[in-house]
PDB file of C-alpha atoms and ligand atoms in Angstrom:
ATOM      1  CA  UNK A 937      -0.399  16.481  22.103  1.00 89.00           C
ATOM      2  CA  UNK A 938       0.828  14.002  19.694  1.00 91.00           C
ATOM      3  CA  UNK A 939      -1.603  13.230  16.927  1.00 90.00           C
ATOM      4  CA  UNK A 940      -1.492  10.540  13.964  1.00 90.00           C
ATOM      5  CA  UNK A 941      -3.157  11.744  10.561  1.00 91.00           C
ATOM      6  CA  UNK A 942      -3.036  10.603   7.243  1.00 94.00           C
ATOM      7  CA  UNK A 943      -1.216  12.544   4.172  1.00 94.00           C
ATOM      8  CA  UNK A 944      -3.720  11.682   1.023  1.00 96.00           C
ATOM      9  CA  UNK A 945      -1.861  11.954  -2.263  1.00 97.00           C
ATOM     10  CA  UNK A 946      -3.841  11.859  -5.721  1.00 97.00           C
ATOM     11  CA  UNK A 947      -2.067   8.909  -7.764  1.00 96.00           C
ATOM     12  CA  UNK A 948      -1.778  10.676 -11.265  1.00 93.00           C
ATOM     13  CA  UNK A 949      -0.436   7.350 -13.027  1.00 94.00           C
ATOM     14  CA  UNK A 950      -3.413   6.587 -16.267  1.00 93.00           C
ATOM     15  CA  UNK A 951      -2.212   2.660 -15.623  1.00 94.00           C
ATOM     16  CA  UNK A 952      -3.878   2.409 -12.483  1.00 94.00           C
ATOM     17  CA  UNK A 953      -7.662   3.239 -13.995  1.00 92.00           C
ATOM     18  CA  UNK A 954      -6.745  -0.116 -16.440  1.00 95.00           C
ATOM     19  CA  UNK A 955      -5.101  -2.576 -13.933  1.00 97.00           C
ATOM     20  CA  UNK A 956      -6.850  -5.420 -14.468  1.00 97.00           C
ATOM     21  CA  UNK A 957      -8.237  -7.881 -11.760  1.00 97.00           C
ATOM     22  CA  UNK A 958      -5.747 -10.260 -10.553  1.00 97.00           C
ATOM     23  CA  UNK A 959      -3.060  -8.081 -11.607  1.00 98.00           C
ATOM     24  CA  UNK A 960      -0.693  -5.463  -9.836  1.00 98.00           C
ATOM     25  CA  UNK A 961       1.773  -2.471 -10.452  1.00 98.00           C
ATOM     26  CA  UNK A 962       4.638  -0.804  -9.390  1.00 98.00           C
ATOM     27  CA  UNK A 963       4.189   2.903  -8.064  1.00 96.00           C
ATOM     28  CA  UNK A 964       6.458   5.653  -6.499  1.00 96.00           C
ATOM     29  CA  UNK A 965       3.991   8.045  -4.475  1.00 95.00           C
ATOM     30  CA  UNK A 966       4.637  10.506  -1.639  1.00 86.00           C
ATOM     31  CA  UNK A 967       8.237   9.062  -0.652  1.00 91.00           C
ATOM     32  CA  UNK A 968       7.033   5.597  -0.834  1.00 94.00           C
ATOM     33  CA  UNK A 969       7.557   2.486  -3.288  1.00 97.00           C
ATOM     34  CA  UNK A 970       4.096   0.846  -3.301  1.00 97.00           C
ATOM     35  CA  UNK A 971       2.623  -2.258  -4.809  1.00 98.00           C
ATOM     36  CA  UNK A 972      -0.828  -1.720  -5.923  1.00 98.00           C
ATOM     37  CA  UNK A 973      -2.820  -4.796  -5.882  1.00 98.00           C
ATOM     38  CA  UNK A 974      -6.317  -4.992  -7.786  1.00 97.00           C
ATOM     39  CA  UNK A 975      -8.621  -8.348  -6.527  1.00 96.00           C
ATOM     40  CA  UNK A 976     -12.151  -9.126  -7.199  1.00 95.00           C
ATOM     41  CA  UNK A 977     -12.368  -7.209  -3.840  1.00 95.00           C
ATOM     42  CA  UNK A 978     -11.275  -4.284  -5.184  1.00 95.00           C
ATOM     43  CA  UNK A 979      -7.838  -1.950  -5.162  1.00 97.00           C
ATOM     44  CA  UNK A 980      -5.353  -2.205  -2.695  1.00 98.00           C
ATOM     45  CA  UNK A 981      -2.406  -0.389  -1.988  1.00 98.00           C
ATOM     46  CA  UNK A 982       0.584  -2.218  -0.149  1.00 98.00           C
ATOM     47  CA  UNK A 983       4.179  -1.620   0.597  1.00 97.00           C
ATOM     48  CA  UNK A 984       6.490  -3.312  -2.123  1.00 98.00           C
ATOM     49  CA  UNK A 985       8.423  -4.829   0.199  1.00 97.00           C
ATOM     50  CA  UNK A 986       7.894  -8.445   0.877  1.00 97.00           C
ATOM     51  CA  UNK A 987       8.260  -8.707   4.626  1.00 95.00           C
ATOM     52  CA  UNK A 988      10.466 -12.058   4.266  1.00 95.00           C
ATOM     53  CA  UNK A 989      14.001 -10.790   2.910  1.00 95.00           C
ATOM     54  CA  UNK A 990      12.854  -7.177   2.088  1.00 96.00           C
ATOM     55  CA  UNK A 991      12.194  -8.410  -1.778  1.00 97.00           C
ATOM     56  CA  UNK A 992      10.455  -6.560  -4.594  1.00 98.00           C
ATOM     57  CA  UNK A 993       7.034  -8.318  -5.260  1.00 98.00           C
ATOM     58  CA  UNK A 994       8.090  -7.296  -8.639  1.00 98.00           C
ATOM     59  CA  UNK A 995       7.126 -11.084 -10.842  1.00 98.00           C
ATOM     60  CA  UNK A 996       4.781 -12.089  -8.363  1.00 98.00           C
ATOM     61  CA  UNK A 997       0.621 -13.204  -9.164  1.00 98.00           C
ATOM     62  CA  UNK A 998      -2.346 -13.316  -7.483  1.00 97.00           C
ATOM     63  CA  UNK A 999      -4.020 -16.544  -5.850  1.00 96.00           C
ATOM     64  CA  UNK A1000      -7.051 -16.666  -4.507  1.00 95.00           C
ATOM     65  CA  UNK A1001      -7.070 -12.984  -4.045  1.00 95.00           C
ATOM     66  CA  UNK A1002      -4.066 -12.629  -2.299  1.00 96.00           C
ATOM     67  CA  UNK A1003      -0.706 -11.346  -3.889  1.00 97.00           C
ATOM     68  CA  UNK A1004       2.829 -14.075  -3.940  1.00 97.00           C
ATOM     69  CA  UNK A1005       5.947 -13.216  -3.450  1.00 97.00           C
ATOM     70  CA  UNK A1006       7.788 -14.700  -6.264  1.00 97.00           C
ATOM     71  CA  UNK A1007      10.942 -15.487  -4.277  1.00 96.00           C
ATOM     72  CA  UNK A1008       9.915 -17.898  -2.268  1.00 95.00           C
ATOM     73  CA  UNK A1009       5.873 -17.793  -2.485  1.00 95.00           C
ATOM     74  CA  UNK A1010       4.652 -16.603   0.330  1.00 95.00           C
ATOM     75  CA  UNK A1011       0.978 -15.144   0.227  1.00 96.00           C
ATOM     76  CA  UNK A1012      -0.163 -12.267   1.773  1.00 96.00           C
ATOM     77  CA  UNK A1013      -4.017 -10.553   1.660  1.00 97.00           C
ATOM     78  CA  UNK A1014      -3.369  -7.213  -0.144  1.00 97.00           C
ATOM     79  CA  UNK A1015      -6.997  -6.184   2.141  1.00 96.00           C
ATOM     80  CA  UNK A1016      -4.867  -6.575   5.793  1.00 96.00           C
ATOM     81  CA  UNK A1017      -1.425  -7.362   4.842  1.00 97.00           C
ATOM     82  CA  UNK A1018      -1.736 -10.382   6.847  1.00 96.00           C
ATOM     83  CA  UNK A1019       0.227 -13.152   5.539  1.00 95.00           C
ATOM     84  CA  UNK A1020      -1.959 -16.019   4.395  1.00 91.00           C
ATOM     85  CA  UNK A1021       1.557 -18.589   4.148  1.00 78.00           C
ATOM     86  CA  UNK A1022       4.646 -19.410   4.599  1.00 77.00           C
ATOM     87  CA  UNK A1023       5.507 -15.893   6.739  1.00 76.00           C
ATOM     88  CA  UNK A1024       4.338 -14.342   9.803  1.00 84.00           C
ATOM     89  CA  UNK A1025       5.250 -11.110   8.875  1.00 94.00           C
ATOM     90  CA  UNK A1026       2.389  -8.900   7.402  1.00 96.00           C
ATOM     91  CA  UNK A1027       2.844  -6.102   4.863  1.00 97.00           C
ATOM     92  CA  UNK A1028       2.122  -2.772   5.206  1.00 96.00           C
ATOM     93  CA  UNK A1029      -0.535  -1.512   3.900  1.00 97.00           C
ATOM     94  CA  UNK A1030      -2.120   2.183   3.086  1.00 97.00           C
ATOM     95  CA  UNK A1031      -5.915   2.868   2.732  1.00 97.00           C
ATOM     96  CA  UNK A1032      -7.021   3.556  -0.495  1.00 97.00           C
ATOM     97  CA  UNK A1033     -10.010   5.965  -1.180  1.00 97.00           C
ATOM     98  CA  UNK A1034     -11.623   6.582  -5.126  1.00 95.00           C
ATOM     99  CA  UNK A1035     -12.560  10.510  -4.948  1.00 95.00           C
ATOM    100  CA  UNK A1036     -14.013  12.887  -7.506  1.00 95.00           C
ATOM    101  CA  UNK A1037     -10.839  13.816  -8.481  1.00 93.00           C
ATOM    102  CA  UNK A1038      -9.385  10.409  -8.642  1.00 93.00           C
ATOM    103  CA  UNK A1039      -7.442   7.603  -6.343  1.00 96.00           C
ATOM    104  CA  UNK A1040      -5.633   8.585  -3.229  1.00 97.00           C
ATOM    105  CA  UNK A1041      -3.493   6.991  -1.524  1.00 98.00           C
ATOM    106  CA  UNK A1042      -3.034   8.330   2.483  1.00 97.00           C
ATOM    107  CA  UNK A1043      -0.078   7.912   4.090  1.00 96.00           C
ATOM    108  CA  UNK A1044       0.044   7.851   7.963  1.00 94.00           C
ATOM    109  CA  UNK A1045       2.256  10.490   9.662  1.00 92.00           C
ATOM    110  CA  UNK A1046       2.786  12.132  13.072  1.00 92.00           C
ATOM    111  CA  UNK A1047       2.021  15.561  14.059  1.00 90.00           C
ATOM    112  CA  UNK A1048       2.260  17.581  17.276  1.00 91.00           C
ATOM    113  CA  UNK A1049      -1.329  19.890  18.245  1.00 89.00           C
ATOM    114  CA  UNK A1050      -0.843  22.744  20.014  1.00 89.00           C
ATOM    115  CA  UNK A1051      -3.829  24.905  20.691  1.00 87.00           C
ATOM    116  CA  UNK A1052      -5.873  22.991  18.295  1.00 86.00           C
ATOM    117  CA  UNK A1053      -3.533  23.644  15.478  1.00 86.00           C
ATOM    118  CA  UNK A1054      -1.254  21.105  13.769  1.00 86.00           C
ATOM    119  CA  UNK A1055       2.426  22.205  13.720  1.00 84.00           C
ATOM    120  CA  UNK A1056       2.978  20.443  10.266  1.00 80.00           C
TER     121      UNK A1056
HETATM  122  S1  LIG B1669      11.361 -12.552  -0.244  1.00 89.92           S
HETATM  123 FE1  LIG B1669       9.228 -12.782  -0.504  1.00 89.92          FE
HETATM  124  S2  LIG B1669       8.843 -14.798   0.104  1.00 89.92           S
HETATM  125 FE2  LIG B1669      10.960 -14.587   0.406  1.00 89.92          FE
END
């Protein structure tokens, strides 16, 4: 049986504990380029990939807690990925979880169980 799981990775980067509200950051992690977003909401991690023309959010703010693209400013909630103007195409977006150890990041992926045991 096909099952969907989530890889967690520990983010190791010291710039993420000082991000400041109504800022965000570039960060490689597990494969992926991500755009981590912090809002009065709290820290979210997105894909840096602005679903428009495939853009870096790199230059981009936040407004009214959601992050713009700085190409053509479109908004989109860094919570949902759900564009908030000027697109209908949402972001993708990877939960975030604050452990004992530190942030981690979990990135979906596809197994196959078999017997009850995961084959990767
Ligand atoms: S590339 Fe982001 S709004 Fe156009």
């Amino acid at each position: 049986m096909w099952v969907e799981k989530l890889r967690w990775v520990r983010v190791d980067d010291p710039r993420v504990r000082t991000l400041p509200v109504d800022a965000h950051m570039r960060l490689s992690l597990g494969g992926h380029t991500l755009r981590l977003v912090r809002t009065p909401a709290g820290l979210f991690a997105l894909e840096d990939r602005c679903p428009h023309q495939g853009r870096s959010f790199e230059g981009g703010w936040c407004e009214d807690g959601c992050l713009v693209c700085p190409w053509h400013r479109f908004a989109y909630d860094p919570a949902t990925g759900r564009a908030r103007q000027g697109s209908t195409a949402n972001v993708g977006t990877f939960p975030v979880e604050q452990r004992e150890n530190g942030l981690h990041i979990g990135f979906p992926y596809t197994t196959f169980r078999l017997f009850g045991i995961d084959l990767w």
